[in-house]
């Protein structure tokens, strides 16, 4: 449980700010596609080296980056839009990964790769998650301005000679690296949960990217701790509990969020003033 809490907290701190950039760029589906694309690479690493953390991580990273680059190439070389190309490639990757694991592993291996097991995170996985989280935060600090400008106005960044291509590639690398780390704990089907749900929730409460990133990281960390507690006391799978808590926070934010929440215009303004004062 201590390792699981440390892993979920580290993943939240690094994944949630990346998710904020993805939300601003309307690339949520792309993130979901890359999360599913981790599976065939991890399956190949599993076939080659068994349950080897380095082999599965490297395979998953290569596969997810390949899907991202192929989808981007198709959307630029053909009239097909990004969402259609990402959807096509992630479905192919997911089916291929399930097939490979089914042919060379057991049903337990398949369930572990699809849904993860955060309570089974060992010291090696925890070190990898910590390294990816630390590297992500350092990269965001060094490339913050290009990443933000490329997310909000890529045309302006290109017009002033900024590193638009480098910012785009860096964002893809950071997304894939965090998804591979999340895959170790939550599996390919749920890895995107800690990245996108807290970011989407935070947008209903705060203004400005720094505040949004901080709020998303806090939502992810608190939801992770709450999900672990619920799973422990109710004897339920930890990964789905964590993502469901994140989903519950999103639904509350969608309804009552002070920025464009569905019910925000119908609640007394004094209630929001009291919340802001507290």
PDB file of C-alpha atoms in Angstrom, residues 146-251:
ATOM      1  CA  UNK A 146       7.198  26.798 -26.044  1.00  0.00           C
ATOM      2  CA  UNK A 147       4.873  24.032 -24.833  1.00  0.00           C
ATOM      3  CA  UNK A 148       2.209  26.494 -23.680  1.00  0.00           C
ATOM      4  CA  UNK A 149       2.421  28.643 -26.806  1.00  0.00           C
ATOM      5  CA  UNK A 150       2.342  25.577 -29.044  1.00  0.00           C
ATOM      6  CA  UNK A 151      -0.784  24.407 -27.212  1.00  0.00           C
ATOM      7  CA  UNK A 152      -2.582  27.760 -27.461  1.00  0.00           C
ATOM      8  CA  UNK A 153      -1.328  29.253 -30.735  1.00  0.00           C
ATOM      9  CA  UNK A 154       1.049  27.023 -32.739  1.00  0.00           C
ATOM     10  CA  UNK A 155       0.803  29.330 -35.757  1.00  0.00           C
ATOM     11  CA  UNK A 156       2.236  32.242 -33.779  1.00  0.00           C
ATOM     12  CA  UNK A 157       5.045  30.059 -32.436  1.00  0.00           C
ATOM     13  CA  UNK A 158       6.007  29.108 -35.985  1.00  0.00           C
ATOM     14  CA  UNK A 159       5.778  32.728 -37.184  1.00  0.00           C
ATOM     15  CA  UNK A 160       8.289  33.920 -34.573  1.00  0.00           C
ATOM     16  CA  UNK A 161      10.694  31.081 -35.324  1.00  0.00           C
ATOM     17  CA  UNK A 162      10.000  29.158 -32.128  1.00  0.00           C
ATOM     18  CA  UNK A 163      10.705  25.454 -31.687  1.00  0.00           C
ATOM     19  CA  UNK A 164       7.239  24.303 -32.688  1.00  0.00           C
ATOM     20  CA  UNK A 165       8.285  20.878 -33.972  1.00  0.00           C
ATOM     21  CA  UNK A 166      10.522  20.276 -30.970  1.00  0.00           C
ATOM     22  CA  UNK A 167       7.716  21.243 -28.583  1.00  0.00           C
ATOM     23  CA  UNK A 168       5.308  18.875 -30.314  1.00  0.00           C
ATOM     24  CA  UNK A 169       7.743  15.955 -30.238  1.00  0.00           C
ATOM     25  CA  UNK A 170       8.635  16.663 -26.612  1.00  0.00           C
ATOM     26  CA  UNK A 171       4.963  16.645 -25.637  1.00  0.00           C
ATOM     27  CA  UNK A 172       4.461  13.294 -27.375  1.00  0.00           C
ATOM     28  CA  UNK A 173       7.534  11.852 -25.638  1.00  0.00           C
ATOM     29  CA  UNK A 174       6.335  13.055 -22.236  1.00  0.00           C
ATOM     30  CA  UNK A 175       2.842  11.690 -22.832  1.00  0.00           C
ATOM     31  CA  UNK A 176       4.149   8.272 -23.867  1.00  0.00           C
ATOM     32  CA  UNK A 177       6.696   8.112 -21.027  1.00  0.00           C
ATOM     33  CA  UNK A 178       4.019   8.852 -18.435  1.00  0.00           C
ATOM     34  CA  UNK A 179       1.602   6.394 -20.022  1.00  0.00           C
ATOM     35  CA  UNK A 180       4.237   3.663 -19.920  1.00  0.00           C
ATOM     36  CA  UNK A 181       4.815   4.400 -16.227  1.00  0.00           C
ATOM     37  CA  UNK A 182       1.071   4.407 -15.575  1.00  0.00           C
ATOM     38  CA  UNK A 183       0.769   1.123 -17.478  1.00  0.00           C
ATOM     39  CA  UNK A 184       2.898  -0.546 -14.805  1.00  0.00           C
ATOM     40  CA  UNK A 185       0.309   0.354 -12.163  1.00  0.00           C
ATOM     41  CA  UNK A 186      -3.041   0.770 -13.939  1.00  0.00           C
ATOM     42  CA  UNK A 187      -2.738  -1.241 -17.154  1.00  0.00           C
ATOM     43  CA  UNK A 188      -3.287  -0.019 -20.698  1.00  0.00           C
ATOM     44  CA  UNK A 189      -7.052   0.438 -20.385  1.00  0.00           C
ATOM     45  CA  UNK A 190      -6.883   2.702 -17.320  1.00  0.00           C
ATOM     46  CA  UNK A 191      -3.460   4.365 -17.716  1.00  0.00           C
ATOM     47  CA  UNK A 192      -4.971   7.465 -19.273  1.00  0.00           C
ATOM     48  CA  UNK A 193      -7.285   7.990 -16.276  1.00  0.00           C
ATOM     49  CA  UNK A 194      -4.790   9.794 -14.023  1.00  0.00           C
ATOM     50  CA  UNK A 195      -3.714  11.978 -16.938  1.00  0.00           C
ATOM     51  CA  UNK A 196      -6.998  13.204 -18.380  1.00  0.00           C
ATOM     52  CA  UNK A 197      -9.714  13.061 -15.690  1.00  0.00           C
ATOM     53  CA  UNK A 198      -7.976  15.343 -13.137  1.00  0.00           C
ATOM     54  CA  UNK A 199      -7.036  17.777 -15.918  1.00  0.00           C
ATOM     55  CA  UNK A 200     -10.598  17.877 -17.235  1.00  0.00           C
ATOM     56  CA  UNK A 201     -11.924  18.385 -13.694  1.00  0.00           C
ATOM     57  CA  UNK A 202      -9.509  21.192 -12.858  1.00  0.00           C
ATOM     58  CA  UNK A 203     -10.602  23.224 -15.869  1.00  0.00           C
ATOM     59  CA  UNK A 204     -14.042  23.693 -14.290  1.00  0.00           C
ATOM     60  CA  UNK A 205     -12.581  25.349 -11.183  1.00  0.00           C
ATOM     61  CA  UNK A 206      -9.541  27.500 -11.959  1.00  0.00           C
ATOM     62  CA  UNK A 207      -8.200  29.877 -14.593  1.00  0.00           C
ATOM     63  CA  UNK A 208      -4.712  29.887 -16.024  1.00  0.00           C
ATOM     64  CA  UNK A 209      -2.507  26.921 -16.870  1.00  0.00           C
ATOM     65  CA  UNK A 210      -0.283  26.961 -13.734  1.00  0.00           C
ATOM     66  CA  UNK A 211      -3.309  26.907 -11.431  1.00  0.00           C
ATOM     67  CA  UNK A 212      -4.971  24.277 -13.601  1.00  0.00           C
ATOM     68  CA  UNK A 213      -1.880  22.040 -13.502  1.00  0.00           C
ATOM     69  CA  UNK A 214      -1.567  22.387  -9.714  1.00  0.00           C
ATOM     70  CA  UNK A 215      -5.265  21.669  -9.175  1.00  0.00           C
ATOM     71  CA  UNK A 216      -5.133  18.658 -11.505  1.00  0.00           C
ATOM     72  CA  UNK A 217      -2.099  17.219  -9.696  1.00  0.00           C
ATOM     73  CA  UNK A 218      -3.861  17.670  -6.336  1.00  0.00           C
ATOM     74  CA  UNK A 219      -7.060  16.060  -7.628  1.00  0.00           C
ATOM     75  CA  UNK A 220      -5.090  13.108  -8.993  1.00  0.00           C
ATOM     76  CA  UNK A 221      -3.110  12.584  -5.779  1.00  0.00           C
ATOM     77  CA  UNK A 222      -6.158  12.830  -3.500  1.00  0.00           C
ATOM     78  CA  UNK A 223      -8.222  10.599  -5.800  1.00  0.00           C
ATOM     79  CA  UNK A 224      -5.401   8.047  -5.855  1.00  0.00           C
ATOM     80  CA  UNK A 225      -5.213   7.928  -2.067  1.00  0.00           C
ATOM     81  CA  UNK A 226      -9.007   7.726  -1.754  1.00  0.00           C
ATOM     82  CA  UNK A 227      -9.201   4.985  -4.380  1.00  0.00           C
ATOM     83  CA  UNK A 228      -6.575   2.925  -2.552  1.00  0.00           C
ATOM     84  CA  UNK A 229      -8.471   3.273   0.724  1.00  0.00           C
ATOM     85  CA  UNK A 230     -11.763   2.271  -0.896  1.00  0.00           C
ATOM     86  CA  UNK A 231     -10.167  -0.724  -2.605  1.00  0.00           C
ATOM     87  CA  UNK A 232      -8.528  -1.837   0.655  1.00  0.00           C
ATOM     88  CA  UNK A 233     -11.631  -1.654   2.829  1.00  0.00           C
ATOM     89  CA  UNK A 234     -14.092  -2.882   0.185  1.00  0.00           C
ATOM     90  CA  UNK A 235     -11.693  -5.529  -1.191  1.00  0.00           C
ATOM     91  CA  UNK A 236     -12.046  -4.215  -4.745  1.00  0.00           C
ATOM     92  CA  UNK A 237      -9.455  -3.827  -7.557  1.00  0.00           C
ATOM     93  CA  UNK A 238      -7.334  -0.750  -6.876  1.00  0.00           C
ATOM     94  CA  UNK A 239      -6.923   0.591 -10.427  1.00  0.00           C
ATOM     95  CA  UNK A 240     -10.644   0.825 -11.247  1.00  0.00           C
ATOM     96  CA  UNK A 241     -11.353   2.339  -7.810  1.00  0.00           C
ATOM     97  CA  UNK A 242      -8.766   5.083  -8.396  1.00  0.00           C
ATOM     98  CA  UNK A 243     -10.116   5.936 -11.832  1.00  0.00           C
ATOM     99  CA  UNK A 244     -13.727   5.841 -10.589  1.00  0.00           C
ATOM    100  CA  UNK A 245     -12.868   8.317  -7.823  1.00  0.00           C
ATOM    101  CA  UNK A 246     -11.303  10.559 -10.479  1.00  0.00           C
ATOM    102  CA  UNK A 247     -14.482  10.117 -12.520  1.00  0.00           C
ATOM    103  CA  UNK A 248     -16.659  11.066  -9.545  1.00  0.00           C
ATOM    104  CA  UNK A 249     -14.619  14.244  -9.043  1.00  0.00           C
ATOM    105  CA  UNK A 250     -15.077  15.016 -12.742  1.00  0.00           C
ATOM    106  CA  UNK A 251     -18.863  14.596 -12.504  1.00  0.00           C
TER     107      UNK A 251
END
